[in-house]
Structures are given as structure tokens and as C-alpha cells.
Amino acid sequence: MKNLSILGSTGSIGVSTLELVAAHPDRFRVVALTAGANLELFARQIEAFRPRVVSVLNEELAGKLSRMLTGAKPEIMHGVPGLIAAATVTEARMVVAAIVGAAGLIPTAAAIMAGKDVALANKETLVCAGSLIMDLVRDHGVALYPVDSEHSAVFQSIEGHRSEDIEKIILTASGGPFLEWPSERMATVTIADALNHPNWSMGKKITIDSATMMNKGLEVIEARWLFDVPAAKIDVNIHPQSIIHSMVEYIDGCVIAQLGTPDMKAPIAYALSYPERVATGVTPLDLTRFSGLTFFKPDMEKFRCLKLAYDALESGPSMPAVMNAANEVAVAAFLEGRIAFSAIPRVIEETMMAHGAVALATIENVLHVDRWGRNKAAEVIGNYNGAP
Ligand code: NAD
Ligand code: MG
């Protein structure tokens, strides 16, 4: 029996994780859950899975949740202390980090320092603090399993191989909803257009990141830290069918890829049950149904965010955290109708240009840089003065 603490259980990854737990009650038990503000769903999850500790965004929501629950109640916490308590709860062997954004950094670091294995969906943690987090993983002797489908594919494709034999990691990208749109038309993108992802159903932030291709940029940085491979050895191929989830090329010219129907339950299950495999209910892959699998190079001018992510890695320690902060602020502004889709990369680039990269020695340093990036990005948006 593996005891799990799931951070962000009401999100897209959180819900899929709980479906897997429900399908394998003999293998997994939930001991802690956290959510933001979706109390309806959270209350149902608590009644179904009976965790000992739960946490929500703030005190008011904690009070509301307490009144909604009937029968024996879990310990109800809130805010960052609540997230840390859930991430470090004694009974948990593994923490599923499925919060979105840099908000996942503190609890994920706390889980590692408490000696928990981590199933990591929250890629922003590695983007902001990759070097520090990988040091913590080593120092505390824990395992960090990727949940992101591309990184799970790489993880599965490098098992049993020597890292010095890797020539290149090739991350695949669907290209999102605007792959076929001519650049001129990008000025007309609406919120609904950007939320309409062709292959995956996900939370709003990552769906917008997929449309700008910042998601792939974040994943390049995530791969750099997870697999300790320099950016020059990480390529991106557009693969609109999302069947090959990523591949690893070796120095002898052999390429190993991992394939499957696009469904996050497969990579989540592998992170939960590694090194074993469990049934997931994912539709088996029938390659005869495809007339062809296609691949091509991304257009880094049209999808400027991908280029910015490579630039951020090159600029050094704090630039990826600033890029990530500016992206979170720009995506939120776009979703609130305050800036145009095409302004997202501009906000990020202007914020990055205003930042002089510094060393990041502690998680507190990262949080400081993250706050700086958020304030600067908000200022950049303010300067657009309603005319983005
Ligand atoms: P989501 O928006 O559906 O869910 C996010 C969860 O985090 C929710 O439970 C929400 O309540 C909680 N949350 C949000 N902000 C919070 C805060 N400030 N404090 C505490 N809790 C907070 O997101 P998602 O699509 O499930 O993605 C989660 C993470 O997994 C992201 O980092 C994303 O990049 C990554 N990921 C997602 C997918 C996918 O298919 N959805 C695939 C690969 C990686
Ligand atoms: Mg991914």
C-alpha cells in the first residue's frame, strides 16, 4: 500500500490521479489532499477518499469547507502552512505535486526535504528552481518521477541506458490550436480559440501555455534539470498527432521513443507505481487508424515563447524564474481579457530584458526573483495603457 498526498487534487491532473487511486484501492491510499477554491468538488473528494489532512487557499474557505463536510472531519488547514503540512504529512510516502504555477514550489521543496518521493506534474517548480530542487533530491535521497507526458516518455526511453550515451532528447509538441494559423491571423485570437486544444483536456493555464508554446519552453527547462542534459542537446519536434510522447537519440544513431494514446492517466500511473505498471483504462494504441504520423521543426518566430525559454536557460540562474513569473502574469491578464494573445510573448520578453540574471542560492532567493518578475510584468502590462 502506498500512501499519497495529492497537492492540487481538484485540478485536471489531481482528478485523474484520484481516478487511478479509486481503480486501485489495494495499491494506493490518500492521506492528504489540497485544493484552491473549488469546494464543491473538494468536499466530494474528501468524503470519497477520507484523507487525514486537507488544506484550502485561505481561512474563510477552510471555515466554509468545515460546514460543508458531514461525519468525521479531517484536519482542515489553509494557506502556505496548510500546503506544507499536507506535503510533509508523516504517513505519506509519495507526494503528487499537481498545483499549477510557482505556487507549487514551496510545498514541493518541503516534501523533498521531508524525505517524500515526488510525482511531479508542477513543471514550474523545476523551471524556477531546477538546480536547487535537484540538489535537494540528491541530498535527501528521494525519487522525483515525472508526470509530464514528454518527460515520462524520456524517463521510459532512458531506463537501462548510460547518460553519457545520450546524443539528444527530442521532445514532441502538438503545436496547439494555432499551428496552421498564418502569423497575420494571430492578432485575432480570442480566449475561446486559445482554450480549444486539439489533443489534450487540461487546466486553463497550461492550455494557454500550449497555445503560445510556452508549455514546450517550460518543458525544455524541465528536461534540462530532470535528465541533467544541456539545452543544446534538447530539441523540439512538432508532432500534431501526439502519439509519440518524446524520444531519446543515442550516440550510435538509435532512437528510442515512447508511444501511446494521449491520456495523462498513463504517465501519472507510471509515476505512482514505478517500477511496476498498473491498468489505467487508457485506450490501447492502434497505429493502423493513423494514415501518417508527421513531424516538423517549430517556427520560433511565430511561437516566440519557445525561443524565450531557450534564451532564459542560456542567460542563467534566475532568468527562467523571471520568465515563468512574467508568463503567469501575462496568461492571467489574457484570460481576464486585459491583453491580447499576441501580447503574451511581448510582456515576457520586456520583463526578461529588464532583469539582470543573479545566482539563486536558496528557495527564498527564488521566491524573491519570482515576486520581482510578477511586479515587473504587471508594470509592463500597465504601460500598455489599455492598448496592448
Ligand atoms: P488545474 O488548473 O486544472 O489544477 C490546479 C490545481 O492547483 C487545482 O487543484 C487548484 O485548486 C490548485 N491551485 C491553483 N493555484 C493554487 C494556489 N495558489 N495554491 C494552492 N493550490 C492552487 O491545473 P492542471 O492542468 O491539473 O495542471 C497542474 C500542473 O500539472 C501544472 O503545473 C501543469 O503544467 C502540469 N501538467 C498538467 C498536465 C495536464 O494534462 N493537465 C499535463 C502535464 C503537466
Ligand atoms: Mg507535457
Short mmCIF file of C-alpha atoms and ligand atoms in Angstrom, two decimals:
data_model
loop_
_atom_site.label_atom_id
_atom_site.label_comp_id
_atom_site.label_asym_id
_atom_site.label_seq_id
_atom_site.Cartn_x
_atom_site.Cartn_y
_atom_site.Cartn_z
CA MET A 1 0.00 0.00 0.00
CA LYS A 2 1.42 3.38 -1.00
CA ASN A 3 0.18 6.40 0.96
CA LEU A 4 -0.26 9.50 -1.17
CA SER A 5 -0.57 13.20 -0.50
CA ILE A 6 -2.09 14.93 -3.54
CA LEU A 7 -1.48 18.68 -3.85
CA GLY A 8 -3.99 20.26 -6.24
CA SER A 9 -6.48 17.39 -6.18
CA THR A 10 -9.30 19.39 -7.80
CA GLY A 11 -7.30 20.14 -10.96
CA SER A 12 -7.06 18.18 -14.17
CA ILE A 13 -4.05 16.10 -13.01
CA GLY A 14 -5.44 15.79 -9.46
CA VAL A 15 -8.77 14.39 -10.68
CA SER A 16 -7.05 11.87 -12.98
CA THR A 17 -4.79 10.83 -10.10
CA LEU A 18 -7.80 10.19 -7.85
CA GLU A 19 -9.46 8.14 -10.60
CA LEU A 20 -6.37 5.91 -10.63
CA VAL A 21 -6.42 5.66 -6.83
CA ALA A 22 -10.11 4.67 -6.95
CA ALA A 23 -9.31 2.00 -9.54
CA HIS A 24 -6.52 0.51 -7.38
CA PRO A 25 -7.68 0.63 -3.74
CA ASP A 26 -5.36 -2.28 -2.96
CA ARG A 27 -2.30 -0.23 -4.00
CA PHE A 28 -2.91 3.41 -3.12
CA ARG A 29 -4.41 5.26 -0.18
CA VAL A 30 -4.93 9.01 0.12
CA VAL A 31 -3.69 10.57 3.36
CA ALA A 32 -3.74 14.28 2.43
CA LEU A 33 -5.40 16.46 -0.21
CA THR A 34 -5.15 20.15 -1.05
CA ALA A 35 -7.23 22.39 -3.29
CA GLY A 36 -7.63 26.04 -4.17
CA ALA A 37 -11.21 27.32 -4.10
CA ASN A 38 -13.34 24.60 -5.76
CA LEU A 39 -15.01 23.49 -2.50
CA GLU A 40 -17.89 21.53 -4.07
CA LEU A 41 -15.59 19.06 -5.79
CA PHE A 42 -13.11 19.09 -2.89
CA ALA A 43 -15.80 18.14 -0.36
CA ARG A 44 -16.86 15.21 -2.56
CA GLN A 45 -13.23 14.06 -2.85
CA ILE A 46 -12.78 14.26 0.93
CA GLU A 47 -15.92 12.19 1.56
CA ALA A 48 -14.85 9.59 -1.00
CA PHE A 49 -11.15 9.25 -0.05
CA ARG A 50 -11.15 10.16 3.67
CA PRO A 51 -7.73 11.89 3.97
CA ARG A 52 -6.49 12.74 7.47
CA VAL A 53 -5.27 16.24 6.49
CA VAL A 54 -6.68 18.69 3.94
CA SER A 55 -5.90 22.27 3.02
CA VAL A 56 -7.51 25.08 1.02
CA LEU A 57 -6.42 28.58 -0.06
CA ASN A 58 -7.50 30.67 2.94
CA GLU A 59 -9.17 30.70 6.33
CA GLU A 60 -12.60 31.70 5.03
CA LEU A 61 -12.66 28.76 2.62
CA ALA A 62 -11.47 26.44 5.41
CA GLY A 63 -14.47 27.52 7.52
CA LYS A 64 -16.86 27.01 4.63
CA LEU A 65 -15.40 23.59 3.91
CA SER A 66 -15.78 22.57 7.54
CA ARG A 67 -19.51 23.44 7.42
CA MET A 68 -19.97 21.50 4.17
CA LEU A 69 -18.49 18.24 5.48
CA THR A 70 -20.69 15.76 7.30
CA GLY A 71 -19.49 12.94 9.54
CA ALA A 72 -15.91 12.57 10.76
CA LYS A 73 -13.86 15.56 9.62
CA PRO A 74 -10.23 15.64 8.55
CA GLU A 75 -7.82 18.21 9.97
CA ILE A 76 -8.64 21.30 7.87
CA MET A 77 -5.77 23.71 7.23
CA HIS A 78 -5.22 26.65 4.89
CA GLY A 79 -2.66 28.79 3.10
CA VAL A 80 1.02 28.03 2.69
CA PRO A 81 1.32 26.37 6.15
CA GLY A 82 -1.53 24.06 5.13
CA LEU A 83 0.22 23.17 1.87
CA ILE A 84 3.43 22.42 3.75
CA ALA A 85 1.59 20.31 6.32
CA ALA A 86 -0.06 18.27 3.55
CA ALA A 87 3.25 17.90 1.69
CA THR A 88 5.08 16.63 4.76
CA VAL A 89 2.36 14.58 6.48
CA THR A 90 4.04 11.67 8.29
CA GLU A 91 2.04 8.84 6.73
CA ALA A 92 2.68 9.89 3.10
CA ARG A 93 5.30 8.00 1.16
CA MET A 94 4.75 9.96 -2.07
CA VAL A 95 3.56 13.48 -2.80
CA VAL A 96 1.81 14.19 -6.10
CA ALA A 97 2.72 17.79 -6.96
CA ALA A 98 -0.21 18.87 -9.16
CA ILE A 99 -0.64 22.53 -8.21
CA VAL A 100 -0.31 24.90 -11.15
CA GLY A 101 2.35 27.60 -11.24
CA ALA A 102 5.15 28.75 -8.95
CA ALA A 103 2.74 28.29 -6.01
CA GLY A 104 3.83 24.65 -6.16
CA LEU A 105 7.46 25.43 -5.35
CA ILE A 106 7.30 25.72 -1.54
CA PRO A 107 5.26 22.56 -0.86
CA THR A 108 7.25 20.52 -3.39
CA ALA A 109 10.54 21.57 -1.79
CA ALA A 110 9.06 20.84 1.65
CA ALA A 111 8.02 17.33 0.53
CA ILE A 112 11.54 16.57 -0.71
CA MET A 113 13.13 17.87 2.49
CA ALA A 114 10.73 15.66 4.47
CA GLY A 115 12.05 12.64 2.55
CA LYS A 116 8.98 12.03 0.38
CA ASP A 117 9.19 10.70 -3.16
CA VAL A 118 7.55 13.14 -5.55
CA ALA A 119 5.42 12.57 -8.65
CA LEU A 120 5.96 15.92 -10.33
CA ALA A 121 3.34 17.47 -12.58
CA ASN A 122 4.13 21.01 -11.41
CA LYS A 123 6.82 21.75 -14.02
CA GLU A 124 7.04 25.40 -12.89
CA THR A 125 8.91 24.19 -9.78
CA LEU A 126 11.80 22.93 -11.92
CA VAL A 127 11.64 25.95 -14.22
CA CYS A 128 12.05 28.34 -11.28
CA ALA A 129 14.44 26.37 -9.14
CA GLY A 130 15.71 23.38 -11.14
CA SER A 131 19.27 23.35 -9.84
CA LEU A 132 18.24 23.79 -6.17
CA ILE A 133 15.48 21.19 -6.39
CA MET A 134 17.74 18.57 -7.99
CA ASP A 135 20.32 19.22 -5.23
CA LEU A 136 17.61 18.70 -2.60
CA VAL A 137 16.52 15.46 -4.31
CA ARG A 138 20.09 14.17 -4.16
CA ASP A 139 20.76 15.36 -0.60
CA HIS A 140 17.57 13.82 0.77
CA GLY A 141 17.82 10.59 -1.23
CA VAL A 142 14.29 10.80 -2.63
CA ALA A 143 12.98 9.90 -6.08
CA LEU A 144 11.46 12.50 -8.42
CA TYR A 145 9.20 10.89 -11.04
CA PRO A 146 8.00 12.95 -14.00
CA VAL A 147 4.25 13.15 -14.64
CA ASP A 148 4.53 15.40 -17.69
CA SER A 149 3.89 13.05 -20.63
CA GLU A 150 7.02 14.09 -22.54
CA HIS A 151 9.28 13.63 -19.53
CA SER A 152 7.65 10.33 -18.65
CA ALA A 153 8.39 9.27 -22.24
CA VAL A 154 12.04 10.30 -21.90
CA PHE A 155 12.25 8.62 -18.49
CA GLN A 156 10.92 5.38 -20.03
CA SER A 157 13.27 5.71 -23.02
CA ILE A 158 16.44 6.14 -20.96
CA GLU A 159 15.85 3.34 -18.47
CA GLY A 160 18.75 0.92 -18.63
CA HIS A 161 20.93 3.28 -20.69
CA ARG A 162 24.01 5.28 -19.72
CA SER A 163 23.53 9.04 -19.65
CA GLU A 164 26.86 9.56 -21.44
CA ASP A 165 25.44 7.65 -24.42
CA ILE A 166 22.63 10.18 -24.94
CA GLU A 167 23.12 12.28 -28.06
CA LYS A 168 19.88 14.21 -27.86
CA ILE A 169 16.48 14.38 -26.21
CA ILE A 170 13.67 15.12 -28.66
CA LEU A 171 10.54 16.50 -27.01
CA THR A 172 7.42 16.31 -29.14
CA ALA A 173 4.82 19.08 -29.20
CA SER A 174 1.31 19.03 -30.63
CA GLY A 175 1.74 22.65 -31.77
CA GLY A 176 -1.56 23.62 -30.12
CA PRO A 177 -4.63 25.13 -31.81
CA PHE A 178 -2.74 27.75 -33.88
CA LEU A 179 -0.29 25.51 -35.67
CA GLU A 180 -1.97 26.04 -39.05
CA TRP A 181 -2.90 29.69 -38.50
CA PRO A 182 -0.92 32.19 -40.59
CA SER A 183 1.03 34.69 -38.44
CA GLU A 184 -1.20 37.62 -39.56
CA ARG A 185 -4.28 35.91 -38.16
CA MET A 186 -2.71 35.53 -34.68
CA ALA A 187 -3.78 39.12 -33.88
CA THR A 188 -7.43 37.97 -33.88
CA VAL A 189 -7.08 35.09 -31.40
CA THR A 190 -9.89 35.01 -28.80
CA ILE A 191 -9.85 33.41 -25.35
CA ALA A 192 -12.13 30.62 -26.63
CA ASP A 193 -9.79 29.95 -29.60
CA ALA A 194 -6.81 29.66 -27.27
CA LEU A 195 -8.62 27.34 -24.83
CA ASN A 196 -9.56 24.94 -27.63
CA HIS A 197 -6.65 22.46 -27.53
CA PRO A 198 -6.78 19.80 -30.27
CA ASN A 199 -5.49 16.75 -28.33
CA TRP A 200 -5.45 17.27 -24.56
CA SER A 201 -8.01 18.40 -21.97
CA MET A 202 -6.11 20.31 -19.26
CA GLY A 203 -6.27 23.21 -16.80
CA LYS A 204 -6.62 26.71 -18.31
CA LYS A 205 -3.08 27.94 -17.66
CA ILE A 206 -1.34 25.01 -19.32
CA THR A 207 -3.86 25.15 -22.20
CA ILE A 208 -2.86 28.76 -22.91
CA ASP A 209 0.81 27.79 -22.46
CA SER A 210 0.27 25.10 -25.11
CA ALA A 211 -1.27 27.63 -27.49
CA THR A 212 1.72 30.02 -27.13
CA MET A 213 4.09 27.02 -26.98
CA MET A 214 5.50 28.39 -23.72
CA ASN A 215 4.49 24.99 -22.38
CA LYS A 216 7.16 23.40 -24.56
CA GLY A 217 9.63 26.06 -23.45
CA LEU A 218 8.90 25.22 -19.81
CA GLU A 219 9.33 21.54 -20.70
CA VAL A 220 12.75 22.14 -22.29
CA ILE A 221 13.86 23.69 -18.99
CA GLU A 222 12.19 20.88 -17.02
CA ALA A 223 14.06 18.28 -19.14
CA ARG A 224 17.36 20.11 -18.67
CA TRP A 225 17.14 19.60 -14.90
CA LEU A 226 15.37 16.25 -14.69
CA PHE A 227 17.81 14.50 -17.02
CA ASP A 228 20.88 16.72 -16.49
CA VAL A 229 21.25 17.38 -20.21
CA PRO A 230 22.31 20.80 -21.59
CA ALA A 231 19.81 22.82 -23.64
CA ALA A 232 21.92 22.30 -26.79
CA LYS A 233 21.02 18.60 -26.59
CA ILE A 234 17.27 19.17 -26.22
CA ASP A 235 15.30 19.52 -29.46
CA VAL A 236 11.61 20.09 -30.07
CA ASN A 237 9.70 18.43 -32.91
CA ILE A 238 6.14 19.39 -33.74
CA HIS A 239 4.10 16.19 -33.94
CA PRO A 240 0.42 17.16 -34.30
CA GLN A 241 -0.99 13.68 -33.58
CA SER A 242 0.60 13.49 -30.06
CA ILE A 243 1.21 9.73 -30.39
CA ILE A 244 4.97 9.71 -29.85
CA HIS A 245 5.27 11.39 -26.46
CA SER A 246 9.03 12.06 -26.83
CA MET A 247 12.24 10.25 -27.79
CA VAL A 248 15.90 9.82 -26.95
CA GLU A 249 18.59 9.59 -29.60
CA TYR A 250 21.80 7.75 -28.66
CA ILE A 251 25.36 8.22 -29.95
CA ASP A 252 25.05 5.08 -32.10
CA GLY A 253 22.17 6.63 -34.07
CA CYS A 254 19.47 4.54 -32.38
CA VAL A 255 16.36 6.40 -31.26
CA ILE A 256 14.05 5.10 -28.54
CA ALA A 257 10.56 6.57 -28.36
CA GLN A 258 7.53 6.02 -26.15
CA LEU A 259 4.10 5.91 -27.83
CA GLY A 260 0.52 5.79 -26.65
CA THR A 261 -2.96 7.29 -26.89
CA PRO A 262 -2.74 10.83 -25.46
CA ASP A 263 -4.16 10.40 -21.94
CA MET A 264 -2.43 11.73 -18.81
CA LYS A 265 -3.52 8.67 -16.83
CA ALA A 266 -0.66 6.68 -18.40
CA PRO A 267 2.23 8.92 -17.25
CA ILE A 268 0.55 9.60 -13.88
CA ALA A 269 0.18 5.85 -13.25
CA TYR A 270 3.80 5.18 -14.13
CA ALA A 271 4.96 7.84 -11.67
CA LEU A 272 2.71 6.38 -8.94
CA SER A 273 3.57 2.72 -9.44
CA TYR A 274 7.17 2.78 -10.76
CA PRO A 275 8.85 0.38 -11.41
CA GLU A 276 5.65 -1.63 -11.79
CA ARG A 277 2.87 -0.91 -14.27
CA VAL A 278 -0.83 -0.87 -13.50
CA ALA A 279 -4.01 -0.91 -15.59
CA THR A 280 -5.12 2.65 -16.46
CA GLY A 281 -8.11 2.24 -18.76
CA VAL A 282 -6.25 4.24 -21.42
CA THR A 283 -7.49 3.32 -24.92
CA PRO A 284 -4.92 0.96 -26.46
CA LEU A 285 -2.98 2.49 -29.33
CA ASP A 286 -3.99 1.23 -32.78
CA LEU A 287 -1.45 2.67 -35.22
CA THR A 288 -3.40 1.31 -38.21
CA ARG A 289 -6.01 4.02 -37.53
CA PHE A 290 -3.50 6.72 -38.45
CA SER A 291 -2.75 7.48 -42.08
CA GLY A 292 0.54 9.00 -41.03
CA LEU A 293 2.49 10.43 -38.13
CA THR A 294 4.09 13.75 -39.05
CA PHE A 295 6.97 15.73 -37.58
CA PHE A 296 8.48 19.12 -38.31
CA LYS A 297 10.55 21.87 -36.77
CA PRO A 298 8.79 24.58 -34.75
CA ASP A 299 8.61 28.13 -36.11
CA MET A 300 10.44 30.04 -33.35
CA GLU A 301 9.35 33.43 -34.70
CA LYS A 302 5.64 32.62 -34.69
CA PHE A 303 5.99 30.80 -31.35
CA ARG A 304 8.35 33.29 -29.74
CA CYS A 305 7.78 31.90 -26.23
CA LEU A 306 9.70 28.75 -27.12
CA LYS A 307 12.68 30.84 -28.19
CA LEU A 308 12.43 32.91 -24.98
CA ALA A 309 12.69 29.72 -22.91
CA TYR A 310 15.93 28.69 -24.65
CA ASP A 311 17.20 32.26 -24.14
CA ALA A 312 16.27 32.14 -20.44
CA LEU A 313 18.23 28.90 -19.94
CA GLU A 314 21.24 30.43 -21.64
CA SER A 315 21.05 33.68 -19.63
CA GLY A 316 21.49 31.84 -16.41
CA PRO A 317 20.31 31.09 -12.98
CA SER A 318 17.42 33.45 -12.26
CA MET A 319 16.14 34.20 -15.79
CA PRO A 320 13.88 31.12 -16.09
CA ALA A 321 12.13 32.08 -12.82
CA VAL A 322 11.57 35.62 -14.13
CA MET A 323 10.30 34.26 -17.45
CA ASN A 324 7.93 31.91 -15.61
CA ALA A 325 6.62 34.69 -13.35
CA ALA A 326 6.03 37.02 -16.32
CA ASN A 327 4.29 34.21 -18.19
CA GLU A 328 1.92 33.53 -15.27
CA VAL A 329 1.03 37.22 -15.04
CA ALA A 330 0.61 37.58 -18.83
CA VAL A 331 -1.55 34.44 -19.14
CA ALA A 332 -3.79 35.59 -16.27
CA ALA A 333 -4.12 39.03 -17.94
CA PHE A 334 -5.04 37.39 -21.26
CA LEU A 335 -7.64 35.15 -19.59
CA GLU A 336 -9.13 38.23 -17.92
CA GLY A 337 -9.37 39.99 -21.30
CA ARG A 338 -6.81 42.65 -20.32
CA ILE A 339 -4.22 41.92 -23.02
CA ALA A 340 -4.26 40.34 -26.47
CA PHE A 341 -2.91 36.83 -27.07
CA SER A 342 -0.08 38.29 -29.16
CA ALA A 343 0.97 40.48 -26.20
CA ILE A 344 1.86 37.46 -24.03
CA PRO A 345 5.36 36.93 -25.50
CA ARG A 346 5.94 40.69 -25.57
CA VAL A 347 5.20 41.05 -21.85
CA ILE A 348 7.54 38.16 -21.08
CA GLU A 349 10.33 39.44 -23.29
CA GLU A 350 10.14 43.01 -21.92
CA THR A 351 10.22 41.65 -18.37
CA MET A 352 13.22 39.44 -19.16
CA MET A 353 15.06 42.34 -20.78
CA ALA A 354 14.69 44.38 -17.59
CA HIS A 355 16.23 41.61 -15.46
CA GLY A 356 19.92 41.10 -14.78
CA ALA A 357 20.40 37.41 -14.01
CA VAL A 358 21.60 36.63 -10.48
CA ALA A 359 22.66 33.46 -8.65
CA LEU A 360 19.99 31.52 -6.75
CA ALA A 361 21.44 30.03 -3.58
CA THR A 362 18.20 29.38 -1.68
CA ILE A 363 14.48 28.86 -2.26
CA GLU A 364 13.96 32.30 -0.66
CA ASN A 365 16.14 33.80 -3.42
CA VAL A 366 13.86 32.13 -5.98
CA LEU A 367 10.72 33.49 -4.31
CA HIS A 368 12.26 36.98 -4.31
CA VAL A 369 13.05 36.78 -8.05
CA ASP A 370 9.57 35.38 -8.73
CA ARG A 371 7.99 38.35 -6.95
CA TRP A 372 10.23 40.77 -8.86
CA GLY A 373 9.19 39.16 -12.17
CA ARG A 374 5.48 39.39 -11.28
CA ASN A 375 5.73 43.07 -10.32
CA LYS A 376 7.74 43.94 -13.43
CA ALA A 377 5.34 42.09 -15.73
CA ALA A 378 2.36 43.86 -14.12
CA GLU A 379 4.16 47.18 -14.69
CA VAL A 380 4.83 46.29 -18.35
CA ILE A 381 1.14 45.47 -18.83
CA GLY A 382 0.18 48.71 -17.07
CA ASN A 383 2.37 50.64 -19.50
CA TYR A 384 0.35 49.26 -22.42
CA ASN A 385 -2.35 51.57 -21.07
CA GLY A 386 -5.30 49.65 -22.43
CA ALA A 387 -3.70 49.46 -25.89
CA PRO A 388 -1.79 46.15 -25.87
P1 NAD B 1 -5.50 22.88 -12.93
O1 NAD B 1 -5.64 24.36 -13.06
O2 NAD B 1 -6.54 22.02 -13.55
O3 NAD B 1 -5.40 22.49 -11.38
C1 NAD B 1 -4.55 23.14 -10.50
C2 NAD B 1 -4.77 22.70 -9.06
O4 NAD B 1 -3.96 23.50 -8.20
C3 NAD B 1 -6.20 22.86 -8.57
O5 NAD B 1 -6.49 21.89 -7.60
C4 NAD B 1 -6.16 24.25 -7.93
O6 NAD B 1 -7.17 24.43 -6.96
C5 NAD B 1 -4.80 24.22 -7.29
N1 NAD B 1 -4.22 25.56 -7.14
C6 NAD B 1 -4.10 26.51 -8.09
N2 NAD B 1 -3.48 27.60 -7.61
C7 NAD B 1 -3.17 27.32 -6.31
C8 NAD B 1 -2.53 28.06 -5.28
N3 NAD B 1 -2.08 29.29 -5.46
N4 NAD B 1 -2.39 27.46 -4.07
C9 NAD B 1 -2.84 26.22 -3.86
N5 NAD B 1 -3.46 25.48 -4.81
C10 NAD B 1 -3.63 26.02 -6.01
O7 NAD B 1 -4.06 22.51 -13.50
P2 NAD B 1 -3.59 21.16 -14.20
O8 NAD B 1 -3.88 21.22 -15.65
O9 NAD B 1 -4.03 19.97 -13.42
O10 NAD B 1 -2.00 21.31 -14.08
C11 NAD B 1 -1.33 21.13 -12.83
C12 NAD B 1 0.17 21.11 -13.10
O11 NAD B 1 0.47 19.96 -13.90
C13 NAD B 1 0.68 22.31 -13.90
O12 NAD B 1 1.96 22.65 -13.45
C14 NAD B 1 0.75 21.81 -15.32
O13 NAD B 1 1.73 22.47 -16.09
C15 NAD B 1 1.13 20.35 -15.10
N6 NAD B 1 0.71 19.44 -16.17
C16 NAD B 1 -0.60 19.30 -16.47
C17 NAD B 1 -0.99 18.47 -17.50
C18 NAD B 1 -2.47 18.27 -17.82
O14 NAD B 1 -2.78 17.45 -18.67
N7 NAD B 1 -3.38 18.96 -17.19
C19 NAD B 1 -0.03 17.77 -18.24
C20 NAD B 1 1.30 17.92 -17.91
C21 NAD B 1 1.69 18.76 -16.87
MG MG B 2 3.71 17.97 -21.40
#
